[in-house]
């Protein structure tokens, strides 16, 4: 029987996950099909029931359903509880187990680039769903401190409790003229961008929340946005002397961890990166 893995989101047509997950399944000869399910919120209970059938290995869950699916699974793990969102479901013994591989995806991407967050002072720009996984990842990895800057202050404030004594989290305005943001950028070793600015089809494809003058050499600038591969944020970081890291590595690493959980196989990272880059290039044409 051909097994199936679902990608649950809305919309999902733009996702790169089907391309690189299917390439990985095919490369290892796993008889499974990775398929996109574009669902409205009211369709999620029906989707959870479908996931319980024997032919389903599990699912990825993406925007905007990462929180709503929480109440429909049986066994959320400790990471899901901490982040408050899931992105991976694995069907095991008839039960839906959930985890959040965005956390390990962030860390694997940074570690693969030789930029482990241990001991680093971090600025996080944005405070949406992905930002929550970033805060948990930085705390797990031993970052020293974090400043969160977001357009909506209440949302930034909601991330403070995810920090703790080992990694205090404070907030400031997402305004390049704000002295608190200028000071935080001057002190930061690692700047993580998690707003949708600069993203193709986002609110402003040409915008970066911080200009080149706020970056400095020796700093790492990590953009979660992966379409386009070179974003306005990364261009500004490079112009300011910082080291730019794009979001594709996080995307592939979080998917690789999900793949490992569904199939039990070591994910073929080179195949996944190749397929993701090819899908991205095809989209840019
Ligand atoms: P989200 O929950 O919708 O959060 C969006 C964030 O962008 C919020 O901080 C929001 O600020 C900010 N924002 C939106 N429009 C803005 C504007 N005009 N000016 C300033 N800030 C604005 O989205 P998400 O799930 O966190 O995703 C954020 C980005 O990360 C997306 O580009 C997504 O593709 C990317 N991502 C990448 C990966 C990966 O594997 N590389 C994984 C997850 C997400 P407010 O709170 O003020 O609205």
Short mmCIF file of N, CA, C and O in Angstrom, two decimals, residues 69-70 73-80 86-90 96-100:
data_model
loop_
_atom_site.label_atom_id
_atom_site.label_comp_id
_atom_site.label_asym_id
_atom_site.label_seq_id
_atom_site.Cartn_x
_atom_site.Cartn_y
_atom_site.Cartn_z
N UNK A 69 -4.42 23.18 15.10
CA UNK A 69 -4.33 21.70 15.07
C UNK A 69 -3.99 21.12 16.44
O UNK A 69 -4.18 19.92 16.68
N UNK A 70 -3.50 22.00 17.33
CA UNK A 70 -3.09 21.54 18.67
C UNK A 70 -4.18 20.76 19.39
O UNK A 70 -3.93 19.73 20.01
N UNK A 73 -4.84 16.87 18.20
CA UNK A 73 -3.89 15.76 18.30
C UNK A 73 -3.98 15.12 19.68
O UNK A 73 -4.55 15.70 20.61
N UNK A 74 -3.40 13.90 19.82
CA UNK A 74 -3.50 13.17 21.10
C UNK A 74 -2.31 13.42 22.01
O UNK A 74 -2.44 13.49 23.22
N UNK A 75 -1.10 13.50 21.43
CA UNK A 75 0.12 13.54 22.24
C UNK A 75 1.06 14.66 21.77
O UNK A 75 2.05 14.38 21.09
N UNK A 76 0.80 15.93 22.16
CA UNK A 76 1.77 16.98 21.86
C UNK A 76 2.99 16.80 22.76
O UNK A 76 2.84 16.48 23.94
N UNK A 77 4.21 16.96 22.23
CA UNK A 77 5.38 16.78 23.09
C UNK A 77 5.72 18.09 23.84
O UNK A 77 5.02 19.10 23.69
N UNK A 78 6.79 18.04 24.62
CA UNK A 78 7.12 19.19 25.48
C UNK A 78 7.46 20.43 24.66
O UNK A 78 7.16 21.56 25.07
N UNK A 79 8.07 20.24 23.49
CA UNK A 79 8.40 21.40 22.65
C UNK A 79 7.15 22.09 22.14
O UNK A 79 7.07 23.33 22.11
N UNK A 80 6.16 21.29 21.76
CA UNK A 80 4.89 21.87 21.29
C UNK A 80 4.25 22.68 22.41
O UNK A 80 3.75 23.79 22.19
N UNK A 86 2.43 23.48 16.72
CA UNK A 86 3.06 22.27 16.18
C UNK A 86 3.32 22.47 14.70
O UNK A 86 2.71 23.33 14.06
N UNK A 87 4.24 21.69 14.14
CA UNK A 87 4.37 21.70 12.67
C UNK A 87 4.50 20.29 12.10
O UNK A 87 4.55 20.14 10.89
N UNK A 88 4.54 19.28 12.99
CA UNK A 88 4.68 17.90 12.52
C UNK A 88 3.78 16.97 13.32
O UNK A 88 3.76 17.05 14.56
N UNK A 89 3.07 16.11 12.60
CA UNK A 89 2.23 15.08 13.25
C UNK A 89 2.71 13.72 12.75
O UNK A 89 2.96 13.54 11.55
N UNK A 90 2.86 12.79 13.69
CA UNK A 90 3.25 11.42 13.34
C UNK A 90 2.18 10.48 13.88
O UNK A 90 1.84 10.57 15.07
N UNK A 96 -2.23 10.35 17.28
CA UNK A 96 -1.55 11.45 16.59
C UNK A 96 -0.58 12.12 17.56
O UNK A 96 -0.98 12.82 18.50
N UNK A 97 0.73 11.88 17.34
CA UNK A 97 1.78 12.52 18.14
C UNK A 97 2.20 13.80 17.42
O UNK A 97 2.30 13.81 16.20
N UNK A 98 2.48 14.86 18.18
CA UNK A 98 2.85 16.13 17.55
C UNK A 98 4.15 16.68 18.13
O UNK A 98 4.41 16.56 19.33
N UNK A 99 4.95 17.28 17.24
CA UNK A 99 6.16 17.96 17.70
C UNK A 99 6.34 19.24 16.88
O UNK A 99 5.52 19.56 16.01
N UNK A 100 7.40 19.98 17.18
CA UNK A 100 7.68 21.21 16.45
C UNK A 100 9.12 21.17 15.97
O UNK A 100 10.05 21.43 16.74
#
